[in-house]
Amino acid sequence: MTDLDVRLRDIDARIAEAARAAGRDPQQITRIVVTKFHPAELVRELHGLGVRDVGENRQQEFSAKAAEIGALEGLRWHFIGQAQTNKARAIRAAAHAVHSLDRARLANALDAAAEPGAPLLDVFLQVNLTEDPGRGGVAPSEVEALAEHAAACQTLRVRGVMAVAPLDEAPARAFERLRAAGEAVRTVVPDAHGMSAGMSSDFADAIAMGATHLRIGSAITGPRPEHG
Ligand SMILES: *Cc1c(COP(=O)(O)O)cnc(C)c1O
């Protein structure tokens, strides 16, 4: 086995263990491998190991990588980074899901970018769990209004909520607020049970709080290459 294979199996075992500890079925949890800053070749390698969900956070890198790789059986791309509205078309062209929907204008732009007959785009509403309004995500008090707006966009399917845990707080406490935001979204979209939360350092807490989509990078890929 390669190091990559070893790390992947190890994380999957830890995901299964955290799920069982929380009385949850590991099969109901989607593990997304975040491949940002790594070459397209890594995505091919992961695919060969059975990975079907990969995540990218920068539009240019994402578009280039998706184009370089082309169609790979069953591969799903998750866009997880801050998105500019003028990049909505490029994102929509390659993404199966967008986890970083944080404003009505972006919902409109992603909706308008749908090609005729294109499948619905899965979206997660990113919630800002910090006190800093400059961070990505909608304020928890605004999430219901954003859900209403996104749900009215015909080509988007609201799957749930997403967040990155703040650095200065126990992740479990932050994910509890995310769970509450998810409940607010379900008053608008009752089947939006998705919760995209949990990274290399906090995925066990996220699973305990109900995360359905984990975004795990370095614990699987190893350290990211230097970037500018
Ligand atoms: C990079 C990134 C991750 C993965 O982070 P790791 O700590 O490497 O697991 C998850 N979510 C987002 C939004 C990211 O940008």
Short mmCIF file of C-alpha atoms and ligand atoms in Angstrom, two decimals:
data_model
loop_
_atom_site.label_atom_id
_atom_site.label_comp_id
_atom_site.label_asym_id
_atom_site.label_seq_id
_atom_site.Cartn_x
_atom_site.Cartn_y
_atom_site.Cartn_z
CA MET A 1 0.00 0.00 0.00
CA THR A 2 1.10 3.57 -0.68
CA ASP A 3 1.22 6.19 2.09
CA LEU A 4 -1.86 7.78 0.55
CA ASP A 5 -3.74 4.52 0.72
CA VAL A 6 -2.68 4.00 4.35
CA ARG A 7 -3.83 7.49 5.38
CA LEU A 8 -7.12 7.12 3.53
CA ARG A 9 -7.92 3.78 5.19
CA ASP A 10 -6.88 5.14 8.58
CA ILE A 11 -9.16 8.19 8.30
CA ASP A 12 -12.02 6.05 7.04
CA ALA A 13 -11.60 3.76 10.04
CA ARG A 14 -11.65 6.76 12.36
CA ILE A 15 -14.77 8.11 10.62
CA ALA A 16 -16.50 4.76 11.10
CA GLU A 17 -15.45 4.66 14.74
CA ALA A 18 -16.73 8.21 15.41
CA ALA A 19 -19.99 7.35 13.65
CA ARG A 20 -20.51 4.22 15.72
CA ALA A 21 -19.70 6.14 18.92
CA ALA A 22 -22.43 8.61 17.97
CA GLY A 23 -24.89 5.82 17.14
CA ARG A 24 -24.79 6.73 13.46
CA ASP A 25 -24.40 4.68 10.29
CA PRO A 26 -21.03 5.50 8.62
CA GLN A 27 -22.64 4.78 5.24
CA GLN A 28 -24.73 7.93 5.68
CA ILE A 29 -21.61 10.09 5.84
CA THR A 30 -19.90 11.38 2.70
CA ARG A 31 -16.15 11.82 3.04
CA ILE A 32 -14.91 14.49 0.64
CA VAL A 33 -11.15 14.56 0.08
CA VAL A 34 -9.95 18.16 -0.27
CA THR A 35 -7.28 18.21 -2.98
CA LYS A 36 -6.53 21.95 -3.15
CA PHE A 37 -2.92 22.90 -4.01
CA HIS A 38 -2.22 19.33 -5.09
CA PRO A 39 -1.78 18.38 -8.75
CA ALA A 40 -4.55 16.76 -10.78
CA GLU A 41 -2.58 13.55 -10.62
CA LEU A 42 -3.49 13.20 -6.95
CA VAL A 43 -7.18 13.23 -7.85
CA ARG A 44 -6.57 10.40 -10.32
CA GLU A 45 -4.66 8.47 -7.69
CA LEU A 46 -7.45 8.96 -5.13
CA HIS A 47 -10.01 7.88 -7.69
CA GLY A 48 -8.03 4.72 -8.24
CA LEU A 49 -8.31 4.08 -4.50
CA GLY A 50 -12.09 4.36 -4.68
CA VAL A 51 -12.55 8.02 -3.74
CA ARG A 52 -15.53 9.55 -5.56
CA ASP A 53 -15.94 12.92 -3.80
CA VAL A 54 -13.24 15.57 -4.01
CA GLY A 55 -13.21 19.20 -2.90
CA GLU A 56 -11.56 22.35 -4.23
CA ASN A 57 -11.67 25.88 -2.83
CA ARG A 58 -10.26 28.14 -5.55
CA GLN A 59 -12.16 28.57 -8.80
CA GLN A 60 -9.20 28.88 -11.16
CA GLU A 61 -7.40 25.89 -9.76
CA PHE A 62 -10.65 23.94 -9.68
CA SER A 63 -11.56 24.70 -13.29
CA ALA A 64 -8.07 23.87 -14.55
CA LYS A 65 -7.93 20.61 -12.62
CA ALA A 66 -11.40 19.51 -13.65
CA ALA A 67 -10.55 20.22 -17.29
CA GLU A 68 -7.23 18.38 -17.04
CA ILE A 69 -8.87 15.32 -15.53
CA GLY A 70 -11.98 15.19 -17.67
CA ALA A 71 -14.59 12.55 -16.99
CA LEU A 72 -13.62 9.98 -14.39
CA GLU A 73 -16.22 7.32 -13.59
CA GLY A 74 -18.47 8.54 -10.79
CA LEU A 75 -16.23 11.42 -9.70
CA ARG A 76 -18.06 14.30 -7.98
CA TRP A 77 -16.48 17.74 -7.49
CA HIS A 78 -17.45 19.80 -4.47
CA PHE A 79 -16.67 23.51 -4.56
CA ILE A 80 -15.98 24.61 -0.98
CA GLY A 81 -14.32 28.04 -1.29
CA GLN A 82 -15.42 31.65 -1.43
CA ALA A 83 -17.08 32.24 -4.78
CA GLN A 84 -17.29 35.44 -6.78
CA THR A 85 -20.53 35.91 -8.69
CA ASN A 86 -18.65 36.52 -11.93
CA LYS A 87 -17.10 33.06 -11.57
CA ALA A 88 -20.45 31.34 -11.06
CA ARG A 89 -20.57 30.03 -14.61
CA ALA A 90 -17.14 28.43 -14.38
CA ILE A 91 -17.97 26.89 -11.02
CA ARG A 92 -21.30 25.57 -12.16
CA ALA A 93 -19.76 24.08 -15.31
CA ALA A 94 -17.67 21.65 -13.27
CA ALA A 95 -19.15 21.37 -9.77
CA HIS A 96 -21.68 18.82 -8.60
CA ALA A 97 -22.18 20.68 -5.34
CA VAL A 98 -21.33 24.12 -3.96
CA HIS A 99 -20.80 24.23 -0.19
CA SER A 100 -20.15 27.95 0.08
CA LEU A 101 -23.42 29.60 -0.84
CA ASP A 102 -23.51 32.63 1.44
CA ARG A 103 -25.57 35.32 -0.29
CA ALA A 104 -28.61 35.79 -2.48
CA ARG A 105 -26.64 37.27 -5.38
CA LEU A 106 -24.47 34.18 -5.59
CA ALA A 107 -27.57 31.97 -5.60
CA ASN A 108 -28.92 34.03 -8.50
CA ALA A 109 -25.64 33.81 -10.38
CA LEU A 110 -25.34 30.03 -9.93
CA ASP A 111 -28.98 29.62 -10.93
CA ALA A 112 -28.56 31.75 -14.04
CA ALA A 113 -25.44 29.77 -15.00
CA ALA A 114 -27.39 26.52 -15.48
CA GLU A 115 -27.19 25.14 -19.00
CA PRO A 116 -30.57 24.05 -20.42
CA GLY A 117 -31.33 20.55 -19.16
CA ALA A 118 -28.50 20.60 -16.64
CA PRO A 119 -29.02 18.59 -13.45
CA LEU A 120 -29.93 20.48 -10.28
CA LEU A 121 -26.95 21.89 -8.42
CA ASP A 122 -26.69 20.82 -4.79
CA VAL A 123 -25.98 23.77 -2.52
CA PHE A 124 -25.08 24.08 1.15
CA LEU A 125 -25.62 27.42 2.89
CA GLN A 126 -22.36 28.49 4.48
CA VAL A 127 -22.85 29.85 7.99
CA ASN A 128 -20.38 32.18 9.67
CA LEU A 129 -19.83 30.82 13.17
CA THR A 130 -17.39 33.57 14.17
CA GLU A 131 -18.08 37.07 15.50
CA ASP A 132 -16.20 38.52 12.53
CA PRO A 133 -18.59 39.57 9.74
CA GLY A 134 -15.62 39.61 7.34
CA ARG A 135 -15.36 35.82 7.42
CA GLY A 136 -17.16 33.74 4.81
CA GLY A 137 -20.73 32.74 5.44
CA VAL A 138 -24.10 34.18 6.24
CA ALA A 139 -24.87 35.21 9.82
CA PRO A 140 -26.91 32.56 11.65
CA SER A 141 -29.79 35.05 11.98
CA GLU A 142 -29.91 35.40 8.17
CA VAL A 143 -29.73 31.76 7.19
CA GLU A 144 -33.48 31.20 6.99
CA ALA A 145 -33.96 34.12 4.60
CA LEU A 146 -31.13 32.84 2.42
CA ALA A 147 -32.72 29.37 2.42
CA GLU A 148 -35.97 30.89 1.18
CA HIS A 149 -34.15 32.72 -1.56
CA ALA A 150 -32.11 29.70 -2.67
CA ALA A 151 -35.11 27.38 -2.52
CA ALA A 152 -36.91 29.67 -4.97
CA CYS A 153 -34.07 29.25 -7.50
CA GLN A 154 -35.40 26.56 -9.83
CA THR A 155 -32.07 24.92 -10.69
CA LEU A 156 -30.63 24.77 -7.16
CA ARG A 157 -31.35 22.11 -4.57
CA VAL A 158 -30.76 23.22 -0.99
CA ARG A 159 -29.08 20.31 0.79
CA GLY A 160 -28.31 21.90 4.15
CA VAL A 161 -25.69 24.01 5.90
CA MET A 162 -21.91 24.25 5.92
CA ALA A 163 -19.31 25.83 8.20
CA VAL A 164 -15.68 25.96 9.18
CA ALA A 165 -15.19 25.86 12.97
CA PRO A 166 -13.59 29.03 14.39
CA LEU A 167 -10.04 28.58 15.69
CA ASP A 168 -10.70 30.11 19.10
CA GLU A 169 -13.51 27.88 20.27
CA ALA A 170 -14.10 24.18 20.94
CA PRO A 171 -15.36 22.81 17.59
CA ALA A 172 -18.21 20.88 19.23
CA ARG A 173 -19.73 24.11 20.57
CA ALA A 174 -19.47 25.79 17.18
CA PHE A 175 -20.99 22.77 15.40
CA GLU A 176 -23.90 22.90 17.82
CA ARG A 177 -24.75 26.35 16.44
CA LEU A 178 -24.41 24.98 12.93
CA ARG A 179 -26.87 22.25 13.82
CA ALA A 180 -29.33 24.91 15.03
CA ALA A 181 -28.85 26.78 11.74
CA GLY A 182 -29.68 23.54 9.94
CA GLU A 183 -32.94 23.33 11.87
CA ALA A 184 -33.77 26.88 10.79
CA VAL A 185 -33.15 25.89 7.17
CA ARG A 186 -35.47 22.90 7.53
CA THR A 187 -38.36 25.18 8.47
CA VAL A 188 -38.06 26.30 4.83
CA VAL A 189 -36.74 23.15 3.12
CA PRO A 190 -37.84 20.19 5.26
CA ASP A 191 -35.58 17.61 3.62
CA ALA A 192 -32.37 19.70 3.81
CA HIS A 193 -30.67 17.38 6.28
CA GLY A 194 -27.15 17.97 4.97
CA MET A 195 -24.47 19.31 7.29
CA SER A 196 -21.08 19.92 5.73
CA ALA A 197 -18.64 20.17 8.61
CA GLY A 198 -15.50 18.54 9.88
CA MET A 199 -11.93 18.90 8.62
CA SER A 200 -8.73 17.00 9.43
CA SER A 201 -8.60 18.17 13.03
CA ASP A 202 -12.27 18.20 14.03
CA PHE A 203 -14.17 15.62 12.00
CA ALA A 204 -14.97 13.41 15.00
CA ASP A 205 -16.69 16.35 16.75
CA ALA A 206 -18.55 17.14 13.55
CA ILE A 207 -19.78 13.56 13.24
CA ALA A 208 -20.99 13.64 16.85
CA MET A 209 -22.95 16.81 16.02
CA GLY A 210 -24.57 15.28 12.93
CA ALA A 211 -22.27 16.13 10.02
CA THR A 212 -23.25 14.36 6.80
CA HIS A 213 -20.42 15.68 4.59
CA LEU A 214 -16.83 15.81 5.88
CA ARG A 215 -14.22 17.92 4.08
CA ILE A 216 -10.89 16.33 4.88
CA GLY A 217 -7.65 17.50 3.31
CA SER A 218 -4.21 17.17 4.83
CA ALA A 219 -4.96 14.18 7.08
CA ILE A 220 -5.46 12.18 3.88
CA THR A 221 -3.37 13.97 1.25
CA GLY A 222 -0.42 14.79 3.49
CA PRO A 223 0.88 18.37 3.78
CA ARG A 224 -0.15 20.70 0.99
CA PRO A 225 2.59 21.83 -1.40
CA GLU A 226 3.88 25.37 -0.83
CA HIS A 227 1.74 28.05 -2.38
CA GLY A 228 2.05 31.78 -2.81
C1 LIG B 1 -8.79 23.30 3.08
C2 LIG B 1 -10.19 23.18 3.53
C3 LIG B 1 -10.63 22.02 4.20
C4 LIG B 1 -9.70 20.87 4.57
O1 LIG B 1 -8.80 21.27 5.56
P1 LIG B 1 -7.78 20.22 6.25
O2 LIG B 1 -7.46 20.87 7.54
O3 LIG B 1 -6.63 20.07 5.34
O4 LIG B 1 -8.53 18.95 6.44
C5 LIG B 1 -11.96 21.95 4.55
N1 LIG B 1 -12.83 22.95 4.27
C6 LIG B 1 -12.45 24.07 3.63
C7 LIG B 1 -13.46 25.12 3.36
C8 LIG B 1 -11.12 24.22 3.24
O5 LIG B 1 -10.75 25.34 2.60
#
